[in-house]
Amino acid sequence: MPRSEAIPAIEVDAAHIVELERALARVAYLLTRVRRHDKAMVQCGLTMDRASVPLLRLLADAPEPMRLGELATRLDVEAPHVSRQIQRLEKAGYVERVQDPDDRRAQRVEPTASGRQAVEAVREVMRGWMAEALADWSPEDLKAVAVLNHRMVDAFLDHAEVIGDLGATARERPSA
């Protein structure tokens, strides 16, 4: 059955959707710039490329070690990309491979103590930047934005066909 038949159409205010998309594009742009990443690495005292940070964060937030294929699916990238990043992170001492308890031939990846410390250092820098930028916002406004952003991500996950079953695990609220 086509998706439009499965889910009733809801009228949305197109102008607000346009503005929301513009705002999200601006946030994504600001958070993913090379200069911001480089500045964060200097402040943290770390040497890590931009592609490694979300991968290491995902591993640090996972309740158990993950397979490379699952990491690629979660990050919506090709498996060879994840393999290269894991090799870099492993060489830097941020992750380690462990045997998959469900398949002796397979391996999973988990962060080392050093990897968890690196993630927390990056999060602290990002939180500091956010706190500084939003210092004049009320606690109520900050809470409302956080709640609405989580709600929006959940709605995106509910409607993202390419993600499939990922929605249940991606809904777990990250600590930062």
JSON list of C-alpha atoms in Angstrom, two decimals:
[
{"chain": "A", "resi": 1, "resn": "MET", "atom": "CA", "xyz": [0.00, 0.00, 0.00]},
{"chain": "A", "resi": 2, "resn": "PRO", "atom": "CA", "xyz": [1.45, 3.43, -0.90]},
{"chain": "A", "resi": 3, "resn": "ARG", "atom": "CA", "xyz": [2.64, 5.45, 2.06]},
{"chain": "A", "resi": 4, "resn": "SER", "atom": "CA", "xyz": [0.06, 8.19, 1.38]},
{"chain": "A", "resi": 5, "resn": "GLU", "atom": "CA", "xyz": [-2.75, 5.67, 1.95]},
{"chain": "A", "resi": 6, "resn": "ALA", "atom": "CA", "xyz": [-1.23, 4.23, 5.12]},
{"chain": "A", "resi": 7, "resn": "ILE", "atom": "CA", "xyz": [-0.84, 7.56, 6.87]},
{"chain": "A", "resi": 8, "resn": "PRO", "atom": "CA", "xyz": [-3.60, 10.17, 6.69]},
{"chain": "A", "resi": 9, "resn": "ALA", "atom": "CA", "xyz": [-2.50, 13.39, 5.07]},
{"chain": "A", "resi": 10, "resn": "ILE", "atom": "CA", "xyz": [-2.16, 16.25, 7.53]},
{"chain": "A", "resi": 11, "resn": "GLU", "atom": "CA", "xyz": [-2.34, 19.81, 6.37]},
{"chain": "A", "resi": 12, "resn": "VAL", "atom": "CA", "xyz": [0.78, 21.69, 7.35]},
{"chain": "A", "resi": 13, "resn": "ASP", "atom": "CA", "xyz": [1.61, 25.32, 7.06]},
{"chain": "A", "resi": 14, "resn": "ALA", "atom": "CA", "xyz": [4.02, 25.36, 4.10]},
{"chain": "A", "resi": 15, "resn": "ALA", "atom": "CA", "xyz": [5.59, 28.66, 5.11]},
{"chain": "A", "resi": 16, "resn": "HIS", "atom": "CA", "xyz": [6.50, 27.29, 8.53]},
{"chain": "A", "resi": 17, "resn": "ILE", "atom": "CA", "xyz": [7.95, 24.15, 6.98]},
{"chain": "A", "resi": 18, "resn": "VAL", "atom": "CA", "xyz": [10.10, 26.30, 4.67]},
{"chain": "A", "resi": 19, "resn": "GLU", "atom": "CA", "xyz": [11.38, 28.30, 7.64]},
{"chain": "A", "resi": 20, "resn": "LEU", "atom": "CA", "xyz": [12.01, 25.15, 9.69]},
{"chain": "A", "resi": 21, "resn": "GLU", "atom": "CA", "xyz": [14.01, 23.62, 6.85]},
{"chain": "A", "resi": 22, "resn": "ARG", "atom": "CA", "xyz": [16.05, 26.81, 6.52]},
{"chain": "A", "resi": 23, "resn": "ALA", "atom": "CA", "xyz": [16.73, 26.89, 10.26]},
{"chain": "A", "resi": 24, "resn": "LEU", "atom": "CA", "xyz": [17.78, 23.23, 10.33]},
{"chain": "A", "resi": 25, "resn": "ALA", "atom": "CA", "xyz": [20.08, 23.75, 7.35]},
{"chain": "A", "resi": 26, "resn": "ARG", "atom": "CA", "xyz": [21.72, 26.69, 9.16]},
{"chain": "A", "resi": 27, "resn": "VAL", "atom": "CA", "xyz": [22.20, 24.62, 12.35]},
{"chain": "A", "resi": 28, "resn": "ALA", "atom": "CA", "xyz": [23.64, 21.68, 10.41]},
{"chain": "A", "resi": 29, "resn": "TYR", "atom": "CA", "xyz": [25.99, 23.99, 8.56]},
{"chain": "A", "resi": 30, "resn": "LEU", "atom": "CA", "xyz": [27.22, 25.66, 11.74]},
{"chain": "A", "resi": 31, "resn": "LEU", "atom": "CA", "xyz": [27.75, 22.40, 13.60]},
{"chain": "A", "resi": 32, "resn": "THR", "atom": "CA", "xyz": [29.63, 20.62, 10.82]},
{"chain": "A", "resi": 33, "resn": "ARG", "atom": "CA", "xyz": [32.15, 23.23, 9.68]},
{"chain": "A", "resi": 34, "resn": "VAL", "atom": "CA", "xyz": [35.82, 22.31, 9.55]},
{"chain": "A", "resi": 35, "resn": "ARG", "atom": "CA", "xyz": [36.84, 25.40, 11.49]},
{"chain": "A", "resi": 36, "resn": "ARG", "atom": "CA", "xyz": [34.43, 24.56, 14.33]},
{"chain": "A", "resi": 37, "resn": "HIS", "atom": "CA", "xyz": [35.71, 21.00, 14.44]},
{"chain": "A", "resi": 38, "resn": "ASP", "atom": "CA", "xyz": [39.34, 22.13, 14.41]},
{"chain": "A", "resi": 39, "resn": "LYS", "atom": "CA", "xyz": [38.64, 24.63, 17.20]},
{"chain": "A", "resi": 40, "resn": "ALA", "atom": "CA", "xyz": [36.92, 21.95, 19.27]},
{"chain": "A", "resi": 41, "resn": "MET", "atom": "CA", "xyz": [39.85, 19.58, 18.81]},
{"chain": "A", "resi": 42, "resn": "VAL", "atom": "CA", "xyz": [42.28, 22.27, 19.97]},
{"chain": "A", "resi": 43, "resn": "GLN", "atom": "CA", "xyz": [40.13, 23.01, 23.03]},
{"chain": "A", "resi": 44, "resn": "CYS", "atom": "CA", "xyz": [39.85, 19.29, 23.83]},
{"chain": "A", "resi": 45, "resn": "GLY", "atom": "CA", "xyz": [43.51, 18.60, 23.18]},
{"chain": "A", "resi": 46, "resn": "LEU", "atom": "CA", "xyz": [42.54, 15.86, 20.73]},
{"chain": "A", "resi": 47, "resn": "THR", "atom": "CA", "xyz": [43.51, 14.91, 17.20]},
{"chain": "A", "resi": 48, "resn": "MET", "atom": "CA", "xyz": [40.52, 13.38, 15.46]},
{"chain": "A", "resi": 49, "resn": "ASP", "atom": "CA", "xyz": [39.04, 13.94, 12.02]},
{"chain": "A", "resi": 50, "resn": "ARG", "atom": "CA", "xyz": [35.47, 15.19, 11.62]},
{"chain": "A", "resi": 51, "resn": "ALA", "atom": "CA", "xyz": [34.09, 11.86, 10.39]},
{"chain": "A", "resi": 52, "resn": "SER", "atom": "CA", "xyz": [35.36, 10.03, 13.47]},
{"chain": "A", "resi": 53, "resn": "VAL", "atom": "CA", "xyz": [33.50, 12.15, 16.01]},
{"chain": "A", "resi": 54, "resn": "PRO", "atom": "CA", "xyz": [29.92, 11.02, 15.24]},
{"chain": "A", "resi": 55, "resn": "LEU", "atom": "CA", "xyz": [31.11, 7.42, 14.95]},
{"chain": "A", "resi": 56, "resn": "LEU", "atom": "CA", "xyz": [32.83, 7.52, 18.32]},
{"chain": "A", "resi": 57, "resn": "ARG", "atom": "CA", "xyz": [29.81, 9.28, 19.88]},
{"chain": "A", "resi": 58, "resn": "LEU", "atom": "CA", "xyz": [27.51, 6.57, 18.55]},
{"chain": "A", "resi": 59, "resn": "LEU", "atom": "CA", "xyz": [29.72, 3.85, 20.00]},
{"chain": "A", "resi": 60, "resn": "ALA", "atom": "CA", "xyz": [29.94, 5.63, 23.35]},
{"chain": "A", "resi": 61, "resn": "ASP", "atom": "CA", "xyz": [26.14, 5.91, 23.53]},
{"chain": "A", "resi": 62, "resn": "ALA", "atom": "CA", "xyz": [25.52, 2.28, 22.53]},
{"chain": "A", "resi": 63, "resn": "PRO", "atom": "CA", "xyz": [24.58, -0.10, 25.34]},
{"chain": "A", "resi": 64, "resn": "GLU", "atom": "CA", "xyz": [26.86, -2.78, 23.87]},
{"chain": "A", "resi": 65, "resn": "PRO", "atom": "CA", "xyz": [29.58, -3.17, 21.22]},
{"chain": "A", "resi": 66, "resn": "MET", "atom": "CA", "xyz": [28.33, -2.81, 17.65]},
{"chain": "A", "resi": 67, "resn": "ARG", "atom": "CA", "xyz": [29.06, -4.50, 14.34]},
{"chain": "A", "resi": 68, "resn": "LEU", "atom": "CA", "xyz": [30.52, -2.41, 11.54]},
{"chain": "A", "resi": 69, "resn": "GLY", "atom": "CA", "xyz": [27.45, -2.96, 9.35]},
{"chain": "A", "resi": 70, "resn": "GLU", "atom": "CA", "xyz": [25.16, -1.68, 12.08]},
{"chain": "A", "resi": 71, "resn": "LEU", "atom": "CA", "xyz": [27.36, 1.40, 12.49]},
{"chain": "A", "resi": 72, "resn": "ALA", "atom": "CA", "xyz": [27.21, 2.07, 8.75]},
{"chain": "A", "resi": 73, "resn": "THR", "atom": "CA", "xyz": [23.42, 1.73, 8.77]},
{"chain": "A", "resi": 74, "resn": "ARG", "atom": "CA", "xyz": [23.01, 4.00, 11.77]},
{"chain": "A", "resi": 75, "resn": "LEU", "atom": "CA", "xyz": [25.26, 6.68, 10.26]},
{"chain": "A", "resi": 76, "resn": "ASP", "atom": "CA", "xyz": [23.77, 6.22, 6.79]},
{"chain": "A", "resi": 77, "resn": "VAL", "atom": "CA", "xyz": [27.19, 5.71, 5.18]},
{"chain": "A", "resi": 78, "resn": "GLU", "atom": "CA", "xyz": [28.85, 2.93, 3.22]},
{"chain": "A", "resi": 79, "resn": "ALA", "atom": "CA", "xyz": [30.53, 0.10, 5.15]},
{"chain": "A", "resi": 80, "resn": "PRO", "atom": "CA", "xyz": [34.04, 0.79, 3.75]},
{"chain": "A", "resi": 81, "resn": "HIS", "atom": "CA", "xyz": [33.83, 4.32, 5.16]},
{"chain": "A", "resi": 82, "resn": "VAL", "atom": "CA", "xyz": [33.11, 2.92, 8.63]},
{"chain": "A", "resi": 83, "resn": "SER", "atom": "CA", "xyz": [35.91, 0.36, 8.29]},
{"chain": "A", "resi": 84, "resn": "ARG", "atom": "CA", "xyz": [38.45, 3.10, 7.51]},
{"chain": "A", "resi": 85, "resn": "GLN", "atom": "CA", "xyz": [37.23, 5.27, 10.38]},
{"chain": "A", "resi": 86, "resn": "ILE", "atom": "CA", "xyz": [37.33, 2.36, 12.82]},
{"chain": "A", "resi": 87, "resn": "GLN", "atom": "CA", "xyz": [40.90, 1.58, 11.76]},
{"chain": "A", "resi": 88, "resn": "ARG", "atom": "CA", "xyz": [41.87, 5.21, 12.47]},
{"chain": "A", "resi": 89, "resn": "LEU", "atom": "CA", "xyz": [40.11, 5.22, 15.81]},
{"chain": "A", "resi": 90, "resn": "GLU", "atom": "CA", "xyz": [41.65, 1.87, 16.72]},
{"chain": "A", "resi": 91, "resn": "LYS", "atom": "CA", "xyz": [45.13, 3.10, 15.82]},
{"chain": "A", "resi": 92, "resn": "ALA", "atom": "CA", "xyz": [44.55, 6.18, 18.00]},
{"chain": "A", "resi": 93, "resn": "GLY", "atom": "CA", "xyz": [43.48, 3.96, 20.91]},
{"chain": "A", "resi": 94, "resn": "TYR", "atom": "CA", "xyz": [39.87, 5.18, 20.98]},
{"chain": "A", "resi": 95, "resn": "VAL", "atom": "CA", "xyz": [38.16, 1.89, 20.07]},
{"chain": "A", "resi": 96, "resn": "GLU", "atom": "CA", "xyz": [38.83, -1.81, 20.23]},
{"chain": "A", "resi": 97, "resn": "ARG", "atom": "CA", "xyz": [37.41, -4.83, 18.49]},
{"chain": "A", "resi": 98, "resn": "VAL", "atom": "CA", "xyz": [35.81, -7.57, 20.53]},
{"chain": "A", "resi": 99, "resn": "GLN", "atom": "CA", "xyz": [34.43, -10.95, 19.55]},
{"chain": "A", "resi": 100, "resn": "ASP", "atom": "CA", "xyz": [30.73, -11.05, 18.72]},
{"chain": "A", "resi": 101, "resn": "PRO", "atom": "CA", "xyz": [29.09, -13.33, 21.29]},
{"chain": "A", "resi": 102, "resn": "ASP", "atom": "CA", "xyz": [26.45, -14.36, 18.71]},
{"chain": "A", "resi": 103, "resn": "ASP", "atom": "CA", "xyz": [28.92, -15.25, 15.95]},
{"chain": "A", "resi": 104, "resn": "ARG", "atom": "CA", "xyz": [32.47, -16.34, 16.75]},
{"chain": "A", "resi": 105, "resn": "ARG", "atom": "CA", "xyz": [33.59, -15.34, 13.24]},
{"chain": "A", "resi": 106, "resn": "ALA", "atom": "CA", "xyz": [32.38, -11.76, 13.59]},
{"chain": "A", "resi": 107, "resn": "GLN", "atom": "CA", "xyz": [33.68, -8.81, 15.56]},
{"chain": "A", "resi": 108, "resn": "ARG", "atom": "CA", "xyz": [32.09, -5.86, 17.21]},
{"chain": "A", "resi": 109, "resn": "VAL", "atom": "CA", "xyz": [33.59, -2.52, 18.16]},
{"chain": "A", "resi": 110, "resn": "GLU", "atom": "CA", "xyz": [33.46, -0.67, 21.45]},
{"chain": "A", "resi": 111, "resn": "PRO", "atom": "CA", "xyz": [35.08, 2.50, 22.75]},
{"chain": "A", "resi": 112, "resn": "THR", "atom": "CA", "xyz": [38.05, 2.25, 25.06]},
{"chain": "A", "resi": 113, "resn": "ALA", "atom": "CA", "xyz": [38.24, 4.32, 28.25]},
{"chain": "A", "resi": 114, "resn": "SER", "atom": "CA", "xyz": [40.29, 6.79, 26.23]},
{"chain": "A", "resi": 115, "resn": "GLY", "atom": "CA", "xyz": [37.56, 6.88, 23.57]},
{"chain": "A", "resi": 116, "resn": "ARG", "atom": "CA", "xyz": [34.87, 7.58, 26.17]},
{"chain": "A", "resi": 117, "resn": "GLN", "atom": "CA", "xyz": [37.01, 10.37, 27.63]},
{"chain": "A", "resi": 118, "resn": "ALA", "atom": "CA", "xyz": [37.46, 11.86, 24.15]},
{"chain": "A", "resi": 119, "resn": "VAL", "atom": "CA", "xyz": [33.70, 11.85, 23.54]},
{"chain": "A", "resi": 120, "resn": "GLU", "atom": "CA", "xyz": [33.07, 13.54, 26.87]},
{"chain": "A", "resi": 121, "resn": "ALA", "atom": "CA", "xyz": [35.73, 16.15, 26.12]},
{"chain": "A", "resi": 122, "resn": "VAL", "atom": "CA", "xyz": [34.07, 16.98, 22.78]},
{"chain": "A", "resi": 123, "resn": "ARG", "atom": "CA", "xyz": [30.66, 17.13, 24.44]},
{"chain": "A", "resi": 124, "resn": "GLU", "atom": "CA", "xyz": [31.95, 19.47, 27.13]},
{"chain": "A", "resi": 125, "resn": "VAL", "atom": "CA", "xyz": [33.33, 21.87, 24.52]},
{"chain": "A", "resi": 126, "resn": "MET", "atom": "CA", "xyz": [30.07, 21.78, 22.54]},
{"chain": "A", "resi": 127, "resn": "ARG", "atom": "CA", "xyz": [28.00, 22.29, 25.70]},
{"chain": "A", "resi": 128, "resn": "GLY", "atom": "CA", "xyz": [30.19, 25.24, 26.63]},
{"chain": "A", "resi": 129, "resn": "TRP", "atom": "CA", "xyz": [29.67, 26.86, 23.24]},
{"chain": "A", "resi": 130, "resn": "MET", "atom": "CA", "xyz": [25.94, 26.25, 23.47]},
{"chain": "A", "resi": 131, "resn": "ALA", "atom": "CA", "xyz": [25.72, 27.60, 27.02]},
{"chain": "A", "resi": 132, "resn": "GLU", "atom": "CA", "xyz": [27.56, 30.74, 25.98]},
{"chain": "A", "resi": 133, "resn": "ALA", "atom": "CA", "xyz": [25.42, 31.28, 22.88]},
{"chain": "A", "resi": 134, "resn": "LEU", "atom": "CA", "xyz": [22.16, 30.64, 24.74]},
{"chain": "A", "resi": 135, "resn": "ALA", "atom": "CA", "xyz": [23.06, 32.34, 28.03]},
{"chain": "A", "resi": 136, "resn": "ASP", "atom": "CA", "xyz": [20.21, 34.83, 27.77]},
{"chain": "A", "resi": 137, "resn": "TRP", "atom": "CA", "xyz": [17.57, 32.17, 27.07]},
{"chain": "A", "resi": 138, "resn": "SER", "atom": "CA", "xyz": [15.23, 31.23, 29.90]},
{"chain": "A", "resi": 139, "resn": "PRO", "atom": "CA", "xyz": [15.34, 27.70, 31.33]},
{"chain": "A", "resi": 140, "resn": "GLU", "atom": "CA", "xyz": [11.77, 27.26, 30.06]},
{"chain": "A", "resi": 141, "resn": "ASP", "atom": "CA", "xyz": [12.78, 28.18, 26.50]},
{"chain": "A", "resi": 142, "resn": "LEU", "atom": "CA", "xyz": [15.77, 25.83, 26.60]},
{"chain": "A", "resi": 143, "resn": "LYS", "atom": "CA", "xyz": [13.58, 22.99, 27.85]},
{"chain": "A", "resi": 144, "resn": "ALA", "atom": "CA", "xyz": [10.92, 23.71, 25.20]},
{"chain": "A", "resi": 145, "resn": "VAL", "atom": "CA", "xyz": [13.49, 23.72, 22.39]},
{"chain": "A", "resi": 146, "resn": "ALA", "atom": "CA", "xyz": [15.00, 20.44, 23.62]},
{"chain": "A", "resi": 147, "resn": "VAL", "atom": "CA", "xyz": [11.58, 18.76, 23.92]},
{"chain": "A", "resi": 148, "resn": "LEU", "atom": "CA", "xyz": [10.46, 19.99, 20.50]},
{"chain": "A", "resi": 149, "resn": "ASN", "atom": "CA", "xyz": [13.73, 18.95, 18.86]},
{"chain": "A", "resi": 150, "resn": "HIS", "atom": "CA", "xyz": [13.44, 15.42, 20.27]},
{"chain": "A", "resi": 151, "resn": "ARG", "atom": "CA", "xyz": [9.82, 15.31, 19.12]},
{"chain": "A", "resi": 152, "resn": "MET", "atom": "CA", "xyz": [10.88, 16.45, 15.64]},
{"chain": "A", "resi": 153, "resn": "VAL", "atom": "CA", "xyz": [13.64, 13.83, 15.38]},
{"chain": "A", "resi": 154, "resn": "ASP", "atom": "CA", "xyz": [11.18, 11.14, 16.49]},
{"chain": "A", "resi": 155, "resn": "ALA", "atom": "CA", "xyz": [8.74, 12.27, 13.78]},
{"chain": "A", "resi": 156, "resn": "PHE", "atom": "CA", "xyz": [11.52, 12.22, 11.18]},
{"chain": "A", "resi": 157, "resn": "LEU", "atom": "CA", "xyz": [12.47, 8.69, 12.25]},
{"chain": "A", "resi": 158, "resn": "ASP", "atom": "CA", "xyz": [8.84, 7.57, 12.06]},
{"chain": "A", "resi": 159, "resn": "HIS", "atom": "CA", "xyz": [8.67, 8.77, 8.46]},
{"chain": "A", "resi": 160, "resn": "ALA", "atom": "CA", "xyz": [12.12, 7.81, 7.20]},
{"chain": "A", "resi": 161, "resn": "GLU", "atom": "CA", "xyz": [11.64, 4.68, 5.09]},
{"chain": "A", "resi": 162, "resn": "VAL", "atom": "CA", "xyz": [15.37, 4.30, 4.51]},
{"chain": "A", "resi": 163, "resn": "ILE", "atom": "CA", "xyz": [15.97, 3.89, 8.22]},
{"chain": "A", "resi": 164, "resn": "GLY", "atom": "CA", "xyz": [13.58, 0.94, 8.62]},
{"chain": "A", "resi": 165, "resn": "ASP", "atom": "CA", "xyz": [13.78, -0.64, 12.07]},
{"chain": "A", "resi": 166, "resn": "LEU", "atom": "CA", "xyz": [16.37, 1.87, 13.24]},
{"chain": "A", "resi": 167, "resn": "GLY", "atom": "CA", "xyz": [13.67, 4.10, 14.72]},
{"chain": "A", "resi": 168, "resn": "ALA", "atom": "CA", "xyz": [13.41, 2.15, 17.98]},
{"chain": "A", "resi": 169, "resn": "THR", "atom": "CA", "xyz": [17.10, 2.37, 18.84]},
{"chain": "A", "resi": 170, "resn": "ALA", "atom": "CA", "xyz": [17.62, 5.86, 17.47]},
{"chain": "A", "resi": 171, "resn": "ARG", "atom": "CA", "xyz": [14.91, 7.16, 19.79]},
{"chain": "A", "resi": 172, "resn": "GLU", "atom": "CA", "xyz": [17.01, 6.56, 22.84]},
{"chain": "A", "resi": 173, "resn": "ARG", "atom": "CA", "xyz": [17.89, 10.02, 24.04]},
{"chain": "A", "resi": 174, "resn": "PRO", "atom": "CA", "xyz": [21.61, 10.68, 23.80]},
{"chain": "A", "resi": 175, "resn": "SER", "atom": "CA", "xyz": [23.13, 12.26, 26.87]},
{"chain": "A", "resi": 176, "resn": "ALA", "atom": "CA", "xyz": [24.35, 15.19, 24.77]}
]
